PDB file of C-alpha atoms in Angstrom:
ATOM      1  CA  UNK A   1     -13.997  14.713  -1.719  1.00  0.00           C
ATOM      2  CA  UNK A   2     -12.675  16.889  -4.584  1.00  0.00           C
ATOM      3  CA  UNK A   3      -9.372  15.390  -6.296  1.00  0.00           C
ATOM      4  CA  UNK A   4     -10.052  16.593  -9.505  1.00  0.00           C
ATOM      5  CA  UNK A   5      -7.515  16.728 -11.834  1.00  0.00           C
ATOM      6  CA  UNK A   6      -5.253  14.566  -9.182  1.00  0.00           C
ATOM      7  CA  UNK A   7      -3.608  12.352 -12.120  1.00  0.00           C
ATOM      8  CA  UNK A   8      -2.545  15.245 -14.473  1.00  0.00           C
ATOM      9  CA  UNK A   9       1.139  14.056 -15.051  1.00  0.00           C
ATOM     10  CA  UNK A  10       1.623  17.485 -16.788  1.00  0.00           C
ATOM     11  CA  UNK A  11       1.690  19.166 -13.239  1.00  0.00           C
ATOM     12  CA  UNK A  12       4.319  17.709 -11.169  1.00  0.00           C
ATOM     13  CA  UNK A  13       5.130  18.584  -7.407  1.00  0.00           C
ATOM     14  CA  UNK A  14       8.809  19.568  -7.004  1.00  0.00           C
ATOM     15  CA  UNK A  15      10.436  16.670  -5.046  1.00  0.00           C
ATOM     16  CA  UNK A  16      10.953  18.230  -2.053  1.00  0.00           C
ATOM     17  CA  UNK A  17       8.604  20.978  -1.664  1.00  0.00           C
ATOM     18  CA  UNK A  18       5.281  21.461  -0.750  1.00  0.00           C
ATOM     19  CA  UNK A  19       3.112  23.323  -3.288  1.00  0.00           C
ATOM     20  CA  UNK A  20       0.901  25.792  -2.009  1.00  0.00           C
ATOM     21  CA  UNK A  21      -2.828  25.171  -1.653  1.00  0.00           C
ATOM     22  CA  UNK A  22      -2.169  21.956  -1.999  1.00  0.00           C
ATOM     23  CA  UNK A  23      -4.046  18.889   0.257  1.00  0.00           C
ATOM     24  CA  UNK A  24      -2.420  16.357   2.043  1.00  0.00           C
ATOM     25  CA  UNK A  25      -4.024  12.848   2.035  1.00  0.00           C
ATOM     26  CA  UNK A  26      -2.470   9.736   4.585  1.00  0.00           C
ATOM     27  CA  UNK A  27      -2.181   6.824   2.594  1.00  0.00           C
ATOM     28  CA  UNK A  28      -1.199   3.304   3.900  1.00  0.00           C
ATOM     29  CA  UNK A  29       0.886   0.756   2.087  1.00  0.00           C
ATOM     30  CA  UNK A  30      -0.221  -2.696   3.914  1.00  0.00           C
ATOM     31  CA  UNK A  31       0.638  -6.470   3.128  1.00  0.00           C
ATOM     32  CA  UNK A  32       1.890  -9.567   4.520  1.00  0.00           C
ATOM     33  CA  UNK A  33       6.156 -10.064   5.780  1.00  0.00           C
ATOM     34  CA  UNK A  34       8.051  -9.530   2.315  1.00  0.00           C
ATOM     35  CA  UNK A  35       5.413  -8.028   0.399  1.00  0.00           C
ATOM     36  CA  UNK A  36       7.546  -5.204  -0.804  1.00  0.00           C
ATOM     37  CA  UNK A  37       5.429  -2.413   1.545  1.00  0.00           C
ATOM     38  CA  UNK A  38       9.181  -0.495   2.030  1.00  0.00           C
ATOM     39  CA  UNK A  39      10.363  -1.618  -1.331  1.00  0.00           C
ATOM     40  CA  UNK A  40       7.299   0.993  -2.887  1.00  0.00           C
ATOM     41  CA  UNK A  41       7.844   3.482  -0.494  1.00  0.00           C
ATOM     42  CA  UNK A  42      11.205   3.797  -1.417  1.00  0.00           C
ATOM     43  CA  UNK A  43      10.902   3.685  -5.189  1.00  0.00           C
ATOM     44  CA  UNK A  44       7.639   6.291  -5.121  1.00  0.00           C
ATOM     45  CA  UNK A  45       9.020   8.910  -2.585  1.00  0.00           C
ATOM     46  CA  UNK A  46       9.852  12.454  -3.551  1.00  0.00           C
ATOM     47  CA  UNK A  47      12.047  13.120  -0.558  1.00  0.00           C
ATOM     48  CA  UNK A  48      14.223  10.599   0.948  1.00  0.00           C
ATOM     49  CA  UNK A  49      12.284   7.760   2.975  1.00  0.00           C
ATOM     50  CA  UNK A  50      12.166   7.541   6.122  1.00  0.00           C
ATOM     51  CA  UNK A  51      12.491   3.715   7.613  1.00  0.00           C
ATOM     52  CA  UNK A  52      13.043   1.712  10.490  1.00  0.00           C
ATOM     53  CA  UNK A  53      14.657  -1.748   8.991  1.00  0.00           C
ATOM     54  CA  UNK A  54      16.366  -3.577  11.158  1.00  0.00           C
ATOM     55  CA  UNK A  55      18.501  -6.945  10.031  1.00  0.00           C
ATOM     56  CA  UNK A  56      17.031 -10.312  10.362  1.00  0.00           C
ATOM     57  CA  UNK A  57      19.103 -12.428  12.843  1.00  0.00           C
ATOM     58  CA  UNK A  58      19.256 -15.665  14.074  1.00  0.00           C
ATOM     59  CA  UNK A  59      17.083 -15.273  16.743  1.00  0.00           C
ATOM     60  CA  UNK A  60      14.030 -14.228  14.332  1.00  0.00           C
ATOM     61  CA  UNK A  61      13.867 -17.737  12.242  1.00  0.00           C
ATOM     62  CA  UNK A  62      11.413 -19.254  14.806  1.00  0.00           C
ATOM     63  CA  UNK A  63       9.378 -15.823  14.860  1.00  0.00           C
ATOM     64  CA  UNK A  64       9.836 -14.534  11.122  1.00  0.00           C
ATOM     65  CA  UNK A  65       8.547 -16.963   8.737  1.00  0.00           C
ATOM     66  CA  UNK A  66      10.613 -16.472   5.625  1.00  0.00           C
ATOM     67  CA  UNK A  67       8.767 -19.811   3.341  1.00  0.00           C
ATOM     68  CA  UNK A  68       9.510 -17.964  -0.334  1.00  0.00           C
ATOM     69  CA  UNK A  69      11.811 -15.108   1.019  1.00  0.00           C
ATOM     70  CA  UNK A  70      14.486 -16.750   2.048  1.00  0.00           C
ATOM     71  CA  UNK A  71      16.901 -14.213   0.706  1.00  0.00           C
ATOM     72  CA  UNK A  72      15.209 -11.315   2.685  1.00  0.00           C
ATOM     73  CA  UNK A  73      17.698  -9.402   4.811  1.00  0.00           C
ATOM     74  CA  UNK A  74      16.176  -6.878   6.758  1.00  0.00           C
ATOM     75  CA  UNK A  75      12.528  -6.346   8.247  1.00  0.00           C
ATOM     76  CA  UNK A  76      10.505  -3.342   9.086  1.00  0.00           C
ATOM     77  CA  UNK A  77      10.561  -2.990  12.762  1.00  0.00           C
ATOM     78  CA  UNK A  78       7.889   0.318  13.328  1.00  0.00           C
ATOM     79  CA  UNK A  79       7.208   1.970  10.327  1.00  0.00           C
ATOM     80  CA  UNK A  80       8.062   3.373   6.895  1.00  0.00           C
ATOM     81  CA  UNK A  81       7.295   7.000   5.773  1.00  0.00           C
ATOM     82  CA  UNK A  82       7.475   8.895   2.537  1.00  0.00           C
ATOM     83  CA  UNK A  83       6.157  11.318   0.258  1.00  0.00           C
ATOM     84  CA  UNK A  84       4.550  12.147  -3.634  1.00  0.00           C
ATOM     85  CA  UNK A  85       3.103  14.609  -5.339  1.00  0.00           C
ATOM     86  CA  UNK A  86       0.327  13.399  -7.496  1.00  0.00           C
ATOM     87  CA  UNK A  87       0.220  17.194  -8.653  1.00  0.00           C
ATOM     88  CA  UNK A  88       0.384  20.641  -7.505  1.00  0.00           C
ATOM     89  CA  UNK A  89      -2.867  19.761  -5.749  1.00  0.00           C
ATOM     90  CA  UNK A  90      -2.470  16.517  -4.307  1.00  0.00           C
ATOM     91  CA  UNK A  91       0.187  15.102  -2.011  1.00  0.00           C
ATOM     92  CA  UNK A  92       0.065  11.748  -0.518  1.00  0.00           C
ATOM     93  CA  UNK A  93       1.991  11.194   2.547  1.00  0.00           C
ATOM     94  CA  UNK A  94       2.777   6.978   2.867  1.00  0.00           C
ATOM     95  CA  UNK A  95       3.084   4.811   6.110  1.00  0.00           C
ATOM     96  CA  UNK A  96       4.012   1.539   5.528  1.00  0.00           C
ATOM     97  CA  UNK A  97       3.123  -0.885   7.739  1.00  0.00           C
ATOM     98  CA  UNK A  98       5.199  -3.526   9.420  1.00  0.00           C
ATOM     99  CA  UNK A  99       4.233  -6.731   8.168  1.00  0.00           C
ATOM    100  CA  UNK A 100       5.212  -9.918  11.259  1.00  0.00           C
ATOM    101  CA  UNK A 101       2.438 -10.353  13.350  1.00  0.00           C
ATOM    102  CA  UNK A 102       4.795  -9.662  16.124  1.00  0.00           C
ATOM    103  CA  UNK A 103       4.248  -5.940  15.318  1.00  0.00           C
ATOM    104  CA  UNK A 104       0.637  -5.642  14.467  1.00  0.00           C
ATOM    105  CA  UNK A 105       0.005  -3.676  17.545  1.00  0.00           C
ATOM    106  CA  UNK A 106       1.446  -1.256  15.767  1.00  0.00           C
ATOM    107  CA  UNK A 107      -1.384  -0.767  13.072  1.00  0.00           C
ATOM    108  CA  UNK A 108      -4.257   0.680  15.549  1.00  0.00           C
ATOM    109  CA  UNK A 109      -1.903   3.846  15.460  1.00  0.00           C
ATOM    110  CA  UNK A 110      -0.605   4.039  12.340  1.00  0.00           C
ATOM    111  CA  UNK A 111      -4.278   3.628  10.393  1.00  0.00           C
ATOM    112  CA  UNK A 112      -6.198   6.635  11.985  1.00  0.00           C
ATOM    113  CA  UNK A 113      -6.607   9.390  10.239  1.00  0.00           C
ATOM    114  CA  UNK A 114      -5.904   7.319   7.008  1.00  0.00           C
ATOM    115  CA  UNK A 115      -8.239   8.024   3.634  1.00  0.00           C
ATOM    116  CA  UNK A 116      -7.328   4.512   1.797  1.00  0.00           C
ATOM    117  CA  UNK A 117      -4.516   2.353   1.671  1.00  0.00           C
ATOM    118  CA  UNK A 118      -2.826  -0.107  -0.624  1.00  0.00           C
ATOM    119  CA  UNK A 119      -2.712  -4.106  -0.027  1.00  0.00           C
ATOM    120  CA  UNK A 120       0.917  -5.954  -1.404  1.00  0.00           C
ATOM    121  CA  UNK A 121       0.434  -9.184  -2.407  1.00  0.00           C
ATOM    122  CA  UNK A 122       2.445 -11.605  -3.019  1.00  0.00           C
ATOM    123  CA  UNK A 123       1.002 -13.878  -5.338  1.00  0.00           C
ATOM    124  CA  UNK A 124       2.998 -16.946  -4.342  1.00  0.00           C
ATOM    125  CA  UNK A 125       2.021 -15.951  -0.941  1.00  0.00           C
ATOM    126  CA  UNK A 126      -1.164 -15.078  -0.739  1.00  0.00           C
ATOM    127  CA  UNK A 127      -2.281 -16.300   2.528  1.00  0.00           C
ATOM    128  CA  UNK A 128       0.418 -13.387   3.744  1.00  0.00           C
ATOM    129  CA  UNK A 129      -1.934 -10.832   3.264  1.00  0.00           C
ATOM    130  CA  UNK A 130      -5.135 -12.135   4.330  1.00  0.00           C
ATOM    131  CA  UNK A 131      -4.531 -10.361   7.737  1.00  0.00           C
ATOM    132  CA  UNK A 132      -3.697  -7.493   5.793  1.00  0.00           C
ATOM    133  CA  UNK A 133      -7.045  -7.561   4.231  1.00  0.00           C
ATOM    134  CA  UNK A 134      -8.713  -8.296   7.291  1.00  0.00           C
ATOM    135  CA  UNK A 135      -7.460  -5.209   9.235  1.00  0.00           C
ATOM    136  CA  UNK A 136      -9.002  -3.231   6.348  1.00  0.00           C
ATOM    137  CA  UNK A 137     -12.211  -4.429   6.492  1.00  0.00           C
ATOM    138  CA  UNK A 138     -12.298  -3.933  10.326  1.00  0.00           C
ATOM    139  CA  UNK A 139     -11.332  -0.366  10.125  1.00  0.00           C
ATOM    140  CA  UNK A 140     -13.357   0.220   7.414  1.00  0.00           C
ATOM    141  CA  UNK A 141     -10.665   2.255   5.058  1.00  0.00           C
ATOM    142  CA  UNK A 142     -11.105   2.215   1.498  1.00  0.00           C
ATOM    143  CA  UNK A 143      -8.259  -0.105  -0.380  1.00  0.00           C
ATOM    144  CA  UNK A 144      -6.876  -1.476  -3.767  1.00  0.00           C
ATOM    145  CA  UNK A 145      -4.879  -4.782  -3.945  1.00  0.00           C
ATOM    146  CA  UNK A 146      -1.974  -4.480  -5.746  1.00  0.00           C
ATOM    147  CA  UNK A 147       0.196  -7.054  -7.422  1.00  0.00           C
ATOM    148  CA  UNK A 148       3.817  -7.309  -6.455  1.00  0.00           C
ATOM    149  CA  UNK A 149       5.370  -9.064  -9.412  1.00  0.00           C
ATOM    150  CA  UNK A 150       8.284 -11.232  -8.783  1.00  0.00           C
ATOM    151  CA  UNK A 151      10.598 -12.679 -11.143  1.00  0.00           C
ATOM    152  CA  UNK A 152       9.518 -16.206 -10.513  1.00  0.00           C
ATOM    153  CA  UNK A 153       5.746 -15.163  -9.762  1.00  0.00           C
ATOM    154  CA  UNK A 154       2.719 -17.098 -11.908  1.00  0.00           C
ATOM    155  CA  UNK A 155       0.481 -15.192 -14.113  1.00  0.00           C
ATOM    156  CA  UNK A 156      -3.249 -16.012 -12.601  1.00  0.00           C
ATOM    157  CA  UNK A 157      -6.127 -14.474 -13.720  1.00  0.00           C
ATOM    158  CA  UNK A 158      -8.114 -11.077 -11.772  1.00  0.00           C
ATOM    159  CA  UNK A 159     -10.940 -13.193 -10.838  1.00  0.00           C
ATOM    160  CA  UNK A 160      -9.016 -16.146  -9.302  1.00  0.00           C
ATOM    161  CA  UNK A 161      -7.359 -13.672  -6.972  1.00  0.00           C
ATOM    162  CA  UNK A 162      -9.888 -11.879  -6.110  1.00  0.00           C
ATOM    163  CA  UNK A 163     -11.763 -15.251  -5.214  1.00  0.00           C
ATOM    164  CA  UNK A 164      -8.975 -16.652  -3.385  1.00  0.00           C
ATOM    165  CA  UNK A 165      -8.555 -13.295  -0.937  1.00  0.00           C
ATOM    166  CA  UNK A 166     -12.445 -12.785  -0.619  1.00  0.00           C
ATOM    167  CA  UNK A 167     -12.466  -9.668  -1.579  1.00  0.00           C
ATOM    168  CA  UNK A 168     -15.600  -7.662  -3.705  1.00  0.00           C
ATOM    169  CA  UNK A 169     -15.796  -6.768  -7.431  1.00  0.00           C
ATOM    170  CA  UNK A 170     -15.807  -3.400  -6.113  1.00  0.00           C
ATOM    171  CA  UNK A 171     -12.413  -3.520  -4.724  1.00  0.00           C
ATOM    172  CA  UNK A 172      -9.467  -2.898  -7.404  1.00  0.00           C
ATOM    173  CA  UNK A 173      -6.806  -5.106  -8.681  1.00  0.00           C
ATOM    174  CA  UNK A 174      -3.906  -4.001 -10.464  1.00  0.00           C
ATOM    175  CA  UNK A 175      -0.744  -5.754 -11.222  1.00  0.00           C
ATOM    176  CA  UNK A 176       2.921  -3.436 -10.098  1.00  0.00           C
ATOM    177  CA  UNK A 177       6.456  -3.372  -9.514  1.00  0.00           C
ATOM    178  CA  UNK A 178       7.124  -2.230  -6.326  1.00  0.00           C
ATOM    179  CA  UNK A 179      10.849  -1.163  -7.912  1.00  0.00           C
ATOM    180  CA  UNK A 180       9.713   1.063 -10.589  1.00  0.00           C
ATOM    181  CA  UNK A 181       8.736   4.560  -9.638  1.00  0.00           C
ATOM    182  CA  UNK A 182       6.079   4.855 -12.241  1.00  0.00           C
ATOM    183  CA  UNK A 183       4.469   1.603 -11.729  1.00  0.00           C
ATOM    184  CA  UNK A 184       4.065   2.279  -7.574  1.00  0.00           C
ATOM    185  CA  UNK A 185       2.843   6.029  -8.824  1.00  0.00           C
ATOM    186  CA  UNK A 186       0.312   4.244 -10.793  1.00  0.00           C
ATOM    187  CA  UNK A 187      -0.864   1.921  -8.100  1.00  0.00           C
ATOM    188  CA  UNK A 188      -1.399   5.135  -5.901  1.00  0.00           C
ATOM    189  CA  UNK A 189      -3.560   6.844  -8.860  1.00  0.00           C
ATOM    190  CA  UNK A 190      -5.917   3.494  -9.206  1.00  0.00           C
ATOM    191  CA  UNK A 191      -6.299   3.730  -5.146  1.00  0.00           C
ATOM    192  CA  UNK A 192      -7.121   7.901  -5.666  1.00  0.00           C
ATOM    193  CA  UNK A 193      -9.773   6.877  -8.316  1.00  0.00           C
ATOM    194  CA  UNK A 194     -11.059   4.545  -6.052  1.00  0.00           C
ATOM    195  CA  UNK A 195     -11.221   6.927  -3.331  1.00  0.00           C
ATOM    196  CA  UNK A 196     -12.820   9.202  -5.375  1.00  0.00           C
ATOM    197  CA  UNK A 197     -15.524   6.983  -7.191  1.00  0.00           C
ATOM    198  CA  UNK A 198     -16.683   5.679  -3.913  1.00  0.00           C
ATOM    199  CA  UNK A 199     -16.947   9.653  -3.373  1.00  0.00           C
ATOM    200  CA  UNK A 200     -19.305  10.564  -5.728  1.00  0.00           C
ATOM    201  CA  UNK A 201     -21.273   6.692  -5.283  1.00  0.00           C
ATOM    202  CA  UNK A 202     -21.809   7.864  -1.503  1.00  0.00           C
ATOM    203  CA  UNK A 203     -23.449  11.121  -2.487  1.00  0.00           C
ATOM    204  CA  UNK A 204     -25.573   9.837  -5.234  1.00  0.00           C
ATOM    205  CA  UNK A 205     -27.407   7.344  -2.612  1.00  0.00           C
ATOM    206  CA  UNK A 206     -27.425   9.582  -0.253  1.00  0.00           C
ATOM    207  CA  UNK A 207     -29.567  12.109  -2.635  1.00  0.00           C
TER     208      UNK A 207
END
């Protein structure tokens, strides 16, 4: 897997465009209900998103657990789809996943043909994403945990949270804010590094 030079700010994509010889990678944002999976899409997309929110009702309360989100609005219903060039050379195309259980079915589809994907967490929530994590690990694609700051989240230390989700020193953990366009871009680099470390692991035991 050659991505070199995939984090060279210097050589933006135009938003928009596709630049030529470039490669396309399918990249999954994943998490628990009210992670902030469309919330990232949105902020990090070139082109205009493309999602499938639908308001939260009345009817949902029983079936949509909203302990901590309260103020959440509307839900993703199917999927969530964007766009970013890393460079001239790279361009990551995003599916975010619904996140209620009522739509896991959903994930068989979306995952395949996906070369890593990114884990929301919510840190006051954590058990939200355990079946986030879990899908991962069955599928066997490559991810990084990120982070999802909110404004009344607790600092806790890398190690605690990795503990508390299980997960292996192997597997990176980087804080974000799925609002800010740079932060979500650097989320996506950290997962690309991963991608690409496990890369060049791979072929050194295989030697």
């Amino acid at each position: 897997m050659d991505l070199k030079g995939f984090d060279r700010p210097d050589q933006p994509s135009q938003a928009g465009a596709l630049p030529a010889e470039s490669r396309s990678v399918k990249v999954m944002i994943a998490g628990g209900f009210g992670t902030g999976k469309t919330t990232m899409v949105r902020s990090v997309s070139d082109i205009k998103p493309l999602t499938t929110e639908e308001t939260l009702t009345q009817a949902s309360i029983d079936v949509d657990h909203l302990i901590g989100i309260a103020d959440k609005q509307e839900t993703t219903v199917s999927l969530d789809f964007g766009r970013i060039g890393l460079n001239d050379q790279l361009v990551l195309y995003l599916f975010g996943t619904p996140g209620q259980e009522r739509f896991w079915f959903l994930w068989n589809g979306l995952f395949k043909g996906a070369l890593g994907a990114v884990v929301l967490v919510d840190t006051r929530r954590l058990d939200s994403s355990f079946r986030a994590i879990e899908e991962m690990e069955r599928q066997n694609v490559p991810f990084v945990i990120a982070l999802n700051v909110f404004p009344d989240s607790k600092e806790h230390p890398v190690e605690e949270i990795r503990e508390a989700l299980d997960i292996p020193p192997t597997t990176p953990v980087v804080a974000c804010d799925a609002r800010d366009k740079a932060s979500s871009r650097d989320v996506l680099i950290a997962l690309i590094r991963h991608l690409k470390e496990r890369s060049t692991t791979a072929v050194l035991e295989s030697r």
